[in-house]
Each structure stands twice: as C-alpha cells, then as structure tokens.
Amino acid sequence: MECRPVQLNYEEFGQGVPLILIHGFPLDHSIWQPVVALLESHARVILPDLRGFGKSPLDEEVSSMRLMAEDIAALMDGLKIEKAILAGHSMGGYVCLNFARVYPRRLLGLALVATQAAEDTLERRQARLATAAEVKRKGVRVVAGSMPARLTNQPDLLEPLKKLILKTPSKGVQAALKGMAERPDATDWLTEITVPTAVIAGAQDTLIPPGRSKTLAQMLNHAWLVEIAGASHMPMMESPVEVADALLQLVKLAKSAG
Ligand code: MLT
C-alpha cells in the first residue's frame, strides 16, 4: 500500500519523554489543552492535528487510520523522535492501534482513551457513509448540531465542542468518516502490543460504553483500566486530573525502562 504522509500541524510543550496526544473525531489538538498544564513539566508533550482537522492538510479523499498513523510516524521523524508514548482518543485510538501494528518498536507506552479495537458493524459503516454524503451537501453543521451531546454530559462543554466542530474543514470530516468506516478490526493485533498500556474510559460514555474498554484492557498483555466515574466520551476535558495521572504513570514507566 502506498502511503503519502502529510505534514501535520502540531503544538509542543515541555521537555523529556515524548508524549504524543492524538485527538478524536471531529475535533482537533485543542481538546488536550486541559491536561497539558499537568504534564508539561514531566514530559515533552506534542499535540498534532490529524490530517484534515485543525490546521493540518488533507490530500486524499479517504483518511484511512493507516495513513493517519503514517502521518504520526513522519511527524516523529521530522522532530527526530525515535520512540514515544502515544495516547489516542477514540478515532485517535484507532490511529494508535494502526501505529502499534506497523511501528511496534517506536512505542514507549500507549494510552487508549474512550476507544475500541473492533471494526464497524455493517449498519454503522453505512451510517458513516451516509453522514459523509450529507456533510458534503450541507457542511459540518450536520455533525456540529448532534455530536456535542453525544460526546459529553457536561453542559458547559457543549458550546465549546460545537464551536470546535464548526471550525473543522468539511472535507476532513468526510475523509475521516470514510476512513473509520473502512478500518479493519484491530482485535488480533492486540496481543502483539508489548508496551505498558493505560485504557482510559468514562463511566458515562455512551459512544464507547465502559464495558468495551474493560474488554479491551483484558485483551491486552500489559494494560490496566482507568475508569473515571464522572466522565463520558471526553475524559481529557471532563476529568483532566485523572487522565493526566494515568499518562504520568506511563511517563514514569518509560523513564524507569529507559
Ligand atoms: C470519536 O470520538 O473519535 C468518534 O466518535 C469515534 C467513532 O465514531 O468511532
């Protein structure tokens, strides 16, 4: 498969063990801002925008999870980072699992936040493609209207999330929907992951119910589950202290291993 990485927009804070935080759909790197202040004196925190999101470019009609993983590898090359801890939120978690498959030796640790290994059901795939077609016709307001209430149960986050989604380029949203629809099941790859892995779940998450995270943690060899009682699908915004603690645990493990 031919992979042409694009140059990702990113922000960077702090020094030390590289910790790359990858946002979910249809968002951008700014969702991680609440945890940055808690992490930047302990690690080199890098926040990319995935292709077609935030200020990152797009050059394909389908943003496959593999292509997005290649973009992360190219970003690491550009920053002269051989190995990093990767944390992926939801769609960002699908990207992390693809990265782990292709570049296992470039990982120091993994955080899988409100995400899953399973592929889409046929019904879900069709719904994504229908949404992509609707976004093409009507723009991102199609997802900006309904999505915030599915992402969080915290009323003060609804408006900021809506504004963030409305800023997202329509083509990026369409390409990611198609990419998620065609992503393969990653379940069989899980046993190949040998780095410490924090599986972080919001107990109130209705998009990725916490039971799915529990199963994900059980299928991994070196994983532990962090279930956050008050959080739903956006734990890094809803419960930043708990999320930062889990990420710092990975940083500590990476330092003691290195
Ligand atoms: C996300 O938060 O990235 C998406 O909800 C993931 C998905 O739709 O599968």
XYZ file of N, CA and C and ligand atoms in Angstrom:
783
model
N 0.841 -1.207 0.000
C 0.000 0.000 0.000
C 0.872 1.251 0.000
N 0.542 2.166 -0.903
C 1.337 3.395 -0.969
C 0.837 4.383 0.085
N 1.766 4.904 0.867
C 1.375 5.836 1.920
C 2.104 7.148 1.721
N 1.352 8.213 1.562
C 1.991 9.520 1.420
C 1.629 10.368 2.627
N 2.553 10.472 3.583
C 2.231 11.277 4.753
C 2.095 12.752 4.394
N 1.287 13.460 5.155
C 1.235 14.921 5.036
C 1.944 15.501 6.261
N 2.317 16.775 6.143
C 2.993 17.425 7.264
C 1.939 17.962 8.235
N 1.931 17.402 9.424
C 0.879 17.752 10.383
C 1.190 19.045 11.125
N 0.158 19.835 11.350
C 0.273 20.959 12.278
C 0.328 20.385 13.705
N 1.120 20.994 14.567
C 1.181 20.496 15.957
C 1.583 21.622 16.893
N 1.344 21.394 18.173
C 1.876 22.265 19.219
C 2.724 21.404 20.135
N 3.675 22.047 20.795
C 4.617 21.286 21.616
C 4.865 22.017 22.931
N 4.943 21.277 24.021
C 5.151 21.861 25.357
C 6.106 20.962 26.139
N 6.969 21.560 26.954
C 7.801 20.813 27.894
C 8.943 20.057 27.248
N 9.612 19.276 28.074
C 10.791 18.529 27.634
C 10.769 17.144 28.270
N 11.545 16.244 27.686
C 11.683 14.917 28.299
C 11.105 13.824 27.421
N 10.519 12.821 28.045
C 9.957 11.678 27.301
C 8.879 12.192 26.342
N 8.978 11.886 25.049
C 7.962 12.356 24.110
C 6.600 11.681 24.357
N 5.589 12.504 24.454
C 4.224 12.034 24.711
C 3.325 12.699 23.669
N 2.828 11.905 22.733
C 2.049 12.451 21.616
C 0.572 12.169 21.875
N -0.224 13.234 21.945
C -1.644 13.103 22.285
C -2.480 13.323 21.014
N -3.234 12.310 20.634
C -3.934 12.322 19.332
C -5.443 12.430 19.552
N -6.021 13.471 18.979
C -7.441 13.775 19.200
C -8.369 12.830 18.433
N -9.644 12.864 18.826
C -10.663 12.073 18.144
C -11.445 12.898 17.119
N -12.545 12.326 16.657
C -13.393 12.866 15.592
C -14.548 13.652 16.190
N -14.935 14.756 15.656
C -14.375 15.572 14.561
C -13.747 16.816 15.169
N -12.630 16.616 15.869
C -12.083 17.626 16.781
C -10.680 18.036 16.329
N -9.916 18.640 17.228
C -8.517 18.923 16.912
C -7.683 18.863 18.184
N -6.411 19.251 18.078
C -5.474 19.050 19.194
C -5.876 19.802 20.455
N -6.713 20.824 20.309
C -7.006 21.683 21.463
C -7.790 20.957 22.563
N -8.379 19.807 22.252
C -9.120 19.072 23.310
C -8.196 18.660 24.451
N -6.880 18.568 24.177
C -5.932 18.103 25.197
C -5.425 19.234 26.071
N -5.783 20.478 25.733
C -5.242 21.619 26.496
C -5.411 21.449 28.007
N -6.565 20.975 28.500
C -6.722 20.873 29.955
C -5.687 19.970 30.640
N -5.118 19.006 29.934
C -4.128 18.134 30.594
C -2.695 18.641 30.413
N -2.496 19.562 29.471
C -1.123 19.988 29.158
C -0.433 20.584 30.373
N -1.131 21.459 31.099
C -0.518 22.122 32.262
C -0.071 21.103 33.304
N -0.740 19.967 33.350
C -0.415 18.942 34.348
C 0.721 18.029 33.890
N 1.045 18.113 32.609
C 2.027 17.182 32.050
C 3.338 17.837 31.646
N 3.289 19.134 31.316
C 4.425 19.731 30.598
C 5.708 19.821 31.416
N 5.614 19.733 32.751
C 6.876 19.751 33.497
C 7.441 18.338 33.667
N 6.756 17.343 33.092
C 7.212 15.952 33.240
C 7.561 15.286 31.907
N 7.128 15.869 30.800
C 7.292 15.189 29.511
C 7.315 16.216 28.376
N 7.741 15.764 27.210
C 7.667 16.595 26.003
C 6.323 16.276 25.340
N 5.389 17.167 25.520
C 4.014 16.886 25.097
C 3.785 17.450 23.689
N 3.369 16.590 22.776
C 3.181 17.006 21.377
C 1.724 16.763 20.996
N 1.096 17.810 20.478
C -0.334 17.738 20.154
C -0.528 17.967 18.654
N -0.618 16.916 17.869
C -0.851 17.117 16.433
C -2.337 17.276 16.098
N -2.594 17.950 14.979
C -3.917 17.881 14.335
C -3.825 16.768 13.298
N -4.727 15.817 13.344
C -4.722 14.762 12.322
C -5.049 15.365 10.947
N -4.703 14.654 9.884
C -4.948 15.173 8.523
C -6.421 15.561 8.338
N -6.606 16.753 7.782
C -7.968 17.228 7.527
C -8.642 17.844 8.735
N -7.956 17.907 9.878
C -8.521 18.513 11.097
C -7.630 19.675 11.527
N -8.224 20.620 12.280
C -7.442 21.767 12.731
C -6.769 22.430 11.541
N -5.444 22.604 11.648
C -4.718 23.276 10.561
C -3.900 22.294 9.723
N -4.164 21.011 9.855
C -3.397 20.046 9.054
C -4.035 19.843 7.684
N -3.184 19.662 6.665
C -3.718 19.495 5.309
C -4.308 18.102 5.074
N -4.916 17.976 3.912
C -5.562 16.713 3.522
C -5.182 16.485 2.070
N -4.812 15.254 1.701
C -4.529 15.089 0.265
C -5.183 13.845 -0.334
N -6.043 13.201 0.435
C -6.742 12.020 -0.097
C -8.219 12.149 0.250
N -9.047 11.444 -0.501
C -10.491 11.514 -0.205
C -10.878 10.640 0.975
N -9.992 9.682 1.269
C -10.246 8.812 2.413
C -9.057 8.935 3.368
N -9.333 9.323 4.599
C -8.257 9.366 5.607
C -8.276 8.035 6.339
N -7.539 7.065 5.804
C -7.532 5.757 6.486
C -6.760 5.903 7.794
N -7.045 5.009 8.728
C -6.365 5.051 10.028
C -4.870 4.751 9.828
N -4.573 3.955 8.803
C -3.166 3.639 8.494
C -2.427 4.889 8.009
N -3.092 5.645 7.102
C -2.466 6.886 6.607
C -2.219 7.858 7.756
N -3.203 7.953 8.644
C -3.050 8.864 9.775
C -1.895 8.413 10.665
N -1.720 7.096 10.805
C -0.601 6.573 11.597
C 0.728 6.910 10.913
N 0.736 6.842 9.579
C 1.961 7.197 8.846
C 2.289 8.672 9.040
N 1.253 9.511 9.108
C 1.490 10.941 9.354
C 2.170 11.149 10.708
N 1.734 10.370 11.710
C 2.335 10.491 13.054
C 3.797 10.043 13.003
N 4.065 8.956 12.285
C 5.458 8.482 12.168
C 6.314 9.545 11.477
N 5.748 10.185 10.445
C 6.504 11.223 9.721
C 6.730 12.440 10.625
N 5.738 12.764 11.458
C 5.907 13.869 12.410
C 7.050 13.538 13.374
N 7.078 12.301 13.862
C 8.157 11.882 14.773
C 9.504 11.977 14.062
N 9.562 11.541 12.809
C 10.825 11.642 12.048
C 11.275 13.097 11.983
N 10.319 13.970 11.645
C 10.637 15.397 11.492
C 11.140 16.006 12.791
N 10.640 15.500 13.915
C 11.036 16.035 15.224
C 12.210 15.251 15.815
N 12.746 14.331 15.020
C 13.876 13.471 15.460
C 13.523 12.676 16.715
N 12.307 12.178 16.739
C 11.866 11.349 17.866
C 11.825 9.902 17.393
N 12.657 9.072 17.986
C 12.679 7.670 17.589
C 11.498 6.921 18.228
N 11.298 7.176 19.546
C 10.237 6.455 20.267
C 9.409 7.435 21.088
N 8.138 7.105 21.251
C 7.265 7.993 22.024
C 6.179 7.185 22.711
N 5.583 7.821 23.716
C 4.317 7.314 24.253
C 3.230 7.925 23.383
N 2.308 7.117 22.911
C 1.183 7.630 22.125
C -0.106 7.499 22.928
N -0.890 8.561 22.948
C -2.220 8.487 23.559
C -3.232 8.861 22.488
N -4.233 8.040 22.303
C -5.213 8.311 21.256
C -6.624 8.301 21.806
N -7.350 9.362 21.458
C -8.733 9.477 21.897
C -9.675 8.998 20.796
N -10.449 7.972 21.058
C -11.485 7.485 20.157
C -10.915 7.216 18.761
N -11.221 8.041 17.746
C -10.596 7.822 16.434
C -9.077 7.868 16.554
N -8.566 8.729 17.435
C -7.118 8.774 17.667
C -6.600 7.439 18.201
N -7.456 6.724 18.929
C -7.086 5.384 19.409
C -6.991 4.395 18.252
N -7.897 4.535 17.264
C -7.805 3.651 16.084
C -6.460 3.898 15.381
N -6.061 5.185 15.359
C -4.780 5.546 14.732
C -3.622 4.917 15.521
N -3.705 4.995 16.852
C -2.647 4.414 17.693
C -2.523 2.907 17.455
N -3.647 2.217 17.328
C -3.579 0.762 17.130
C -2.932 0.440 15.785
N -3.205 1.263 14.764
C -2.532 1.073 13.473
C -1.039 1.350 13.588
N -0.706 2.390 14.344
C 0.707 2.721 14.553
C 1.413 1.557 15.261
N 0.759 1.032 16.296
C 1.357 -0.062 17.072
C 1.596 -1.289 16.194
N 0.711 -1.486 15.229
C 0.848 -2.630 14.328
C 2.076 -2.477 13.436
N 2.246 -1.251 12.900
C 3.295 -1.036 11.895
C 4.639 -0.672 12.539
N 4.590 0.061 13.642
C 5.831 0.553 14.268
C 5.926 0.144 15.746
N 5.831 -1.137 16.052
C 5.828 -1.525 17.474
C 7.072 -1.047 18.221
N 8.190 -0.986 17.498
C 9.443 -0.615 18.183
C 9.577 0.892 18.409
N 8.669 1.663 17.891
C 8.730 3.119 18.110
C 7.857 3.556 19.293
N 7.297 2.576 19.999
C 6.415 2.905 21.127
C 7.116 2.723 22.458
N 6.891 3.683 23.364
C 7.353 3.546 24.747
C 6.186 3.184 25.662
N 5.010 3.483 25.215
C 3.810 3.222 26.000
C 2.614 3.671 25.186
N 1.426 3.306 25.672
C 0.214 3.585 24.907
C -0.911 3.955 25.869
N -1.691 4.960 25.508
C -2.930 5.220 26.254
C -4.069 5.183 25.246
N -5.043 4.362 25.513
C -6.206 4.223 24.629
C -7.392 4.820 25.378
N -7.843 5.970 24.904
C -8.818 6.767 25.648
C -10.178 6.712 24.946
N -11.178 6.167 25.607
C -12.539 6.107 25.057
C -12.523 5.567 23.624
N -11.882 4.407 23.467
C -11.737 3.863 22.116
C -11.960 2.355 22.117
N -11.770 1.729 20.974
C -12.070 0.303 20.845
C -11.216 -0.310 19.737
N -11.133 -1.626 19.735
C -10.371 -2.319 18.692
C -11.277 -2.834 17.573
N -12.558 -2.968 17.862
C -13.470 -3.593 16.888
C -13.685 -2.705 15.663
N -13.935 -3.360 14.536
C -14.311 -2.616 13.326
C -15.786 -2.216 13.431
N -16.256 -1.442 12.466
C -17.669 -1.050 12.450
C -18.560 -2.223 12.064
N -19.771 -2.224 12.592
C -20.783 -3.133 12.063
C -21.184 -2.597 10.676
N -21.860 -3.432 9.905
C -22.297 -3.011 8.573
C -23.217 -1.777 8.676
N -24.067 -1.829 9.681
C -25.015 -0.729 9.891
C -24.283 0.595 10.189
N -23.286 0.498 11.065
C -22.512 1.686 11.465
C -21.751 2.247 10.264
N -21.201 1.309 9.468
C -20.429 1.715 8.280
C -21.336 2.482 7.315
N -22.523 1.937 7.098
C -23.451 2.602 6.173
C -23.866 3.967 6.703
N -24.070 4.033 8.033
C -24.466 5.313 8.633
C -23.351 6.339 8.461
N -22.091 5.918 8.628
C -20.969 6.853 8.462
C -20.918 7.379 7.028
N -21.108 6.464 6.063
C -21.022 6.897 4.659
C -22.174 7.839 4.322
N -23.343 7.565 4.910
C -24.494 8.459 4.690
C -24.197 9.831 5.308
N -23.572 9.852 6.485
C -23.232 11.134 7.123
C -22.206 11.883 6.279
N -21.223 11.144 5.749
C -20.200 11.793 4.904
C -20.871 12.465 3.701
N -21.851 11.783 3.097
C -22.546 12.352 1.930
C -23.352 13.589 2.342
N -23.943 13.523 3.521
C -24.739 14.658 3.995
C -23.847 15.865 4.321
N -22.681 15.572 4.917
C -21.727 16.657 5.222
C -21.256 17.297 3.915
N -21.086 16.485 2.889
C -20.667 17.028 1.585
C -21.712 18.012 1.053
N -22.977 17.656 1.245
C -24.061 18.519 0.730
C -24.294 19.741 1.601
N -24.282 19.534 2.920
C -24.762 20.598 3.820
C -23.690 21.210 4.709
N -22.502 20.605 4.742
C -21.434 21.161 5.578
C -21.374 20.529 6.963
N -20.405 21.001 7.765
C -20.141 20.350 9.061
C -21.233 20.607 10.093
N -22.134 21.537 9.810
C -23.211 21.763 10.785
C -24.041 20.489 10.990
N -23.995 19.600 10.009
C -24.704 18.317 10.141
C -24.217 17.562 11.389
N -22.907 17.552 11.611
C -22.393 16.862 12.807
C -22.312 17.806 14.012
N -22.105 19.094 13.755
C -21.942 20.050 14.873
C -23.213 20.155 15.704
N -24.365 19.908 15.085
C -25.620 20.013 15.814
C -25.808 18.873 16.799
N -25.600 17.648 16.323
C -25.955 16.479 17.134
C -24.809 15.914 17.959
N -23.591 16.133 17.504
C -22.456 15.416 18.108
C -22.101 15.860 19.540
N -22.084 17.163 19.867
C -21.632 17.544 21.220
C -22.366 16.805 22.339
N -23.673 16.648 22.219
C -24.425 15.978 23.295
C -24.089 14.495 23.377
N -23.552 13.944 22.292
C -23.131 12.537 22.343
C -21.718 12.422 22.909
N -20.950 13.524 22.799
C -19.568 13.489 23.273
C -19.466 13.682 24.781
N -20.339 14.533 25.334
C -20.190 14.862 26.751
C -21.536 15.032 27.431
N -21.519 14.792 28.760
C -22.725 15.072 29.551
C -22.521 16.328 30.399
N -21.433 17.061 30.136
C -21.185 18.294 30.899
C -21.676 19.496 30.106
N -22.752 20.147 30.582
C -23.379 21.222 29.806
C -22.415 22.341 29.404
N -21.433 22.663 30.274
C -20.525 23.774 29.931
C -19.566 23.424 28.791
N -19.488 22.172 28.421
C -18.590 21.801 27.316
C -19.306 21.748 25.966
N -20.645 21.798 25.992
C -21.400 21.615 24.738
C -21.083 22.698 23.713
N -21.112 23.954 24.138
C -20.906 25.064 23.215
C -19.463 25.091 22.678
N -18.436 24.953 23.580
C -17.062 24.907 23.050
C -16.859 23.764 22.037
N -17.473 22.608 22.301
C -17.304 21.496 21.357
C -17.997 21.798 20.029
N -19.165 22.418 20.106
C -19.888 22.774 18.876
C -19.048 23.748 18.038
N -18.484 24.756 18.715
C -17.659 25.748 18.002
C -16.453 25.071 17.355
N -15.856 24.153 18.096
C -14.686 23.443 17.575
C -15.063 22.639 16.321
N -16.183 21.952 16.384
C -16.595 21.125 15.232
C -16.916 22.027 14.031
N -17.551 23.173 14.289
C -17.909 24.071 13.180
C -16.668 24.625 12.468
N -15.527 24.628 13.174
C -14.281 25.123 12.553
C -13.608 24.046 11.694
N -14.055 22.800 11.852
C -13.375 21.687 11.160
C -13.715 21.686 9.673
N -12.699 21.547 8.811
C -12.980 21.535 7.370
C -13.899 20.367 6.975
N -14.896 20.673 6.161
C -15.872 19.659 5.740
C -15.189 18.460 5.083
N -14.176 18.733 4.252
C -13.521 17.620 3.547
C -12.792 16.695 4.516
N -12.241 17.278 5.580
C -11.547 16.468 6.592
C -12.530 15.543 7.291
N -13.713 16.079 7.600
C -14.748 15.281 8.268
C -15.193 14.132 7.353
N -15.439 14.450 6.090
C -15.892 13.412 5.149
C -14.839 12.309 5.002
N -13.572 12.735 4.861
C -12.491 11.753 4.632
C -12.294 10.858 5.859
N -12.421 11.440 7.054
C -12.237 10.637 8.274
C -13.401 9.664 8.454
N -14.620 10.102 8.134
C -15.772 9.195 8.244
C -15.564 7.978 7.337
N -15.075 8.237 6.115
C -14.836 7.117 5.191
C -13.704 6.233 5.718
N -12.681 6.880 6.295
C -11.543 6.125 6.841
C -11.956 5.250 8.009
N -12.798 5.798 8.885
C -13.257 4.981 10.024
C -14.138 3.839 9.540
N -14.965 4.120 8.526
C -15.875 3.082 8.017
C -15.098 1.896 7.455
N -13.958 2.161 6.859
C -13.225 1.051 6.220
C -12.132 0.471 7.129
N -12.028 0.924 8.368
C -10.909 0.439 9.191
C -11.092 -1.044 9.531
N -9.995 -1.783 9.511
C -10.104 -3.210 9.840
C -10.215 -3.426 11.346
N -10.669 -4.595 11.708
C -10.717 -4.965 13.122
C -9.276 -5.097 13.642
N -9.002 -4.470 14.775
C -7.631 -4.500 15.307
C -7.478 -5.518 16.434
N -8.531 -6.278 16.711
C -8.502 -7.187 17.867
C -7.316 -8.151 17.813
N -7.069 -8.702 16.627
C -5.984 -9.694 16.519
C -4.611 -9.091 16.753
N -4.475 -7.784 16.637
C -3.148 -7.160 16.804
C -2.829 -6.928 18.277
N -3.859 -7.002 19.123
C -3.672 -6.522 20.497
C -2.603 -7.308 21.256
N -2.538 -8.616 21.000
C -1.572 -9.423 21.765
C -0.133 -9.123 21.339
N 0.016 -8.439 20.188
C 1.378 -8.090 19.734
C 1.897 -6.838 20.437
N 1.026 -6.155 21.172
C 1.443 -4.917 21.838
C 2.136 -5.281 23.149
N 3.389 -4.875 23.267
C 4.175 -5.294 24.431
C 4.461 -4.140 25.391
N 4.050 -2.919 25.029
C 4.351 -1.770 25.907
C 3.228 -1.581 26.935
N 3.559 -0.928 28.068
C 2.512 -0.646 29.049
C 1.397 0.181 28.420
N 0.157 -0.196 28.708
C -0.981 0.470 28.069
C -2.034 0.844 29.104
N -2.373 2.123 29.147
C -3.468 2.576 30.011
C -4.730 2.663 29.162
N -5.756 1.955 29.555
C -7.054 2.045 28.862
C -7.935 2.958 29.717
N -8.255 4.119 29.172
C -8.955 5.133 29.958
C -10.395 5.246 29.453
N -11.340 5.119 30.373
C -12.751 5.098 29.968
C -13.571 6.026 30.847
N -14.553 6.663 30.253
C -15.526 7.427 31.022
C -16.679 6.501 31.388
N -17.010 6.435 32.667
C -18.078 5.524 33.100
C -19.425 5.905 32.481
N -19.551 7.188 32.068
C -20.828 7.655 31.491
C -20.798 7.683 29.961
N -19.768 7.138 29.356
C -19.615 7.226 27.894
C -20.680 6.366 27.211
N -21.467 6.986 26.336
C -22.469 6.201 25.609
C -21.983 5.833 24.208
N -20.951 6.534 23.711
C -20.417 6.202 22.379
C -19.553 4.939 22.448
N -18.663 4.909 23.455
C -17.867 3.696 23.708
C -18.179 3.285 25.151
N -19.179 2.450 25.337
C -19.571 2.087 26.702
C -18.386 1.482 27.471
N -18.258 1.790 28.780
C -17.077 1.370 29.536
C -16.816 -0.135 29.514
N -17.867 -0.933 29.324
C -17.668 -2.389 29.247
C -16.738 -2.751 28.100
N -16.808 -1.957 27.014
C -15.953 -2.233 25.860
C -14.488 -1.942 26.197
N -14.267 -0.903 27.004
C -12.895 -0.571 27.428
C -12.353 -1.648 28.352
N -13.238 -2.159 29.202
C -12.822 -3.227 30.115
C -12.351 -4.444 29.304
N -13.139 -4.801 28.295
C -12.761 -5.931 27.438
C -11.445 -5.644 26.725
N -11.286 -4.395 26.255
C -10.053 -4.018 25.557
C -8.858 -4.207 26.497
N -8.986 -3.740 27.730
C -7.882 -3.871 28.698
C -7.577 -5.350 28.959
N -8.619 -6.159 29.005
C -8.407 -7.599 29.276
C -7.695 -8.296 28.113
N -7.924 -7.789 26.895
C -7.309 -8.439 25.722
C -5.844 -8.054 25.539
N -5.419 -6.964 26.191
C -4.034 -6.502 26.055
C -3.159 -7.173 27.120
N -1.879 -7.317 26.816
C -0.985 -8.041 27.732
C -0.515 -7.225 28.920
N -0.296 -5.921 28.718
C 0.306 -5.113 29.794
C -0.554 -3.886 30.051
N -1.837 -4.101 30.209
C -2.744 -2.956 30.299
C -3.430 -2.884 31.647
N -3.840 -1.680 31.990
C -4.703 -1.505 33.144
C -5.814 -0.543 32.763
N -6.953 -0.733 33.412
C -8.134 0.075 33.092
C -8.251 1.228 34.082
N -8.459 2.422 33.555
C -8.735 3.586 34.402
C -10.154 4.028 34.045
N -11.111 3.666 34.894
C -12.494 4.064 34.609
C -12.825 5.292 35.455
N -13.233 6.365 34.801
C -13.424 7.633 35.506
C -14.924 7.871 35.711
N -15.311 7.905 36.978
C -16.742 7.890 37.316
C -17.525 9.044 36.681
N -16.997 10.267 36.752
C -17.781 11.415 36.299
C -17.671 11.705 34.810
N -16.838 10.974 34.095
C -16.547 11.344 32.698
C -17.426 10.580 31.708
N -17.607 11.183 30.509
C -18.257 10.449 29.419
C -17.237 10.228 28.300
N -17.485 10.788 27.093
C -16.581 10.449 25.979
C -15.371 11.389 25.887
N -15.338 12.455 26.712
C -14.245 13.436 26.605
C -13.479 13.541 27.934
N -12.952 12.423 28.450
C -12.352 12.476 29.794
C -11.229 13.498 29.930
N -10.493 13.775 28.846
C -9.378 14.741 28.970
C -9.882 16.157 29.243
N -11.149 16.437 28.865
C -11.741 17.744 29.159
C -12.595 17.675 30.426
N -13.211 16.534 30.655
C -14.152 16.393 31.776
C -13.432 16.089 33.094
N -12.367 15.313 33.022
C -11.638 14.876 34.230
C -10.135 14.912 33.942
N -9.592 16.103 33.672
C -8.185 16.172 33.249
C -7.192 15.631 34.280
N -7.489 15.793 35.564
C -6.524 15.337 36.589
C -6.357 13.820 36.517
N -7.465 13.107 36.413
C -7.404 11.643 36.355
C -6.685 11.175 35.073
N -6.976 11.861 33.966
C -6.330 11.470 32.700
C -4.830 11.761 32.778
N -4.470 12.939 33.303
C -3.043 13.277 33.414
C -2.330 12.280 34.322
N -2.970 11.872 35.414
C -2.351 10.892 36.319
C -2.023 9.590 35.576
N -2.959 9.131 34.777
C -2.736 7.878 34.031
C -1.591 8.054 33.024
N -1.540 9.223 32.375
C -0.471 9.461 31.397
C 0.883 9.584 32.113
N 0.877 10.204 33.291
C 2.133 10.342 34.047
C 2.647 8.984 34.511
N 1.735 8.087 34.769
C 2.132 6.712 35.121
C 2.910 6.081 33.952
N 2.439 6.331 32.736
C 3.147 5.812 31.552
C 4.516 6.466 31.409
N 4.577 7.773 31.690
C 5.853 8.503 31.606
C 6.847 7.902 32.612
N 6.346 7.653 33.819
C 7.192 7.078 34.872
C 7.726 5.698 34.441
N 6.840 4.888 33.886
C 7.261 3.551 33.443
C 8.295 3.639 32.323
N 8.068 4.604 31.390
C 9.014 4.765 30.269
C 10.371 5.208 30.804
N 10.376 6.108 31.796
C 11.648 6.575 32.357
C 12.368 5.437 33.069
N 11.631 4.629 33.821
C 12.313 3.563 34.561
C 12.789 2.455 33.619
N 12.118 2.299 32.450
C 12.565 1.279 31.496
C 13.776 1.766 30.691
N 13.868 3.115 30.529
C 14.893 3.633 29.627
C 16.165 3.988 30.335
C -14.509 9.790 18.053
O -14.832 10.314 19.129
O -13.361 9.878 17.585
C -15.564 9.035 17.287
O -16.773 9.059 17.991
C -15.138 7.627 17.033
C -16.134 6.858 16.222
O -17.079 7.434 15.681
O -15.958 5.635 16.098
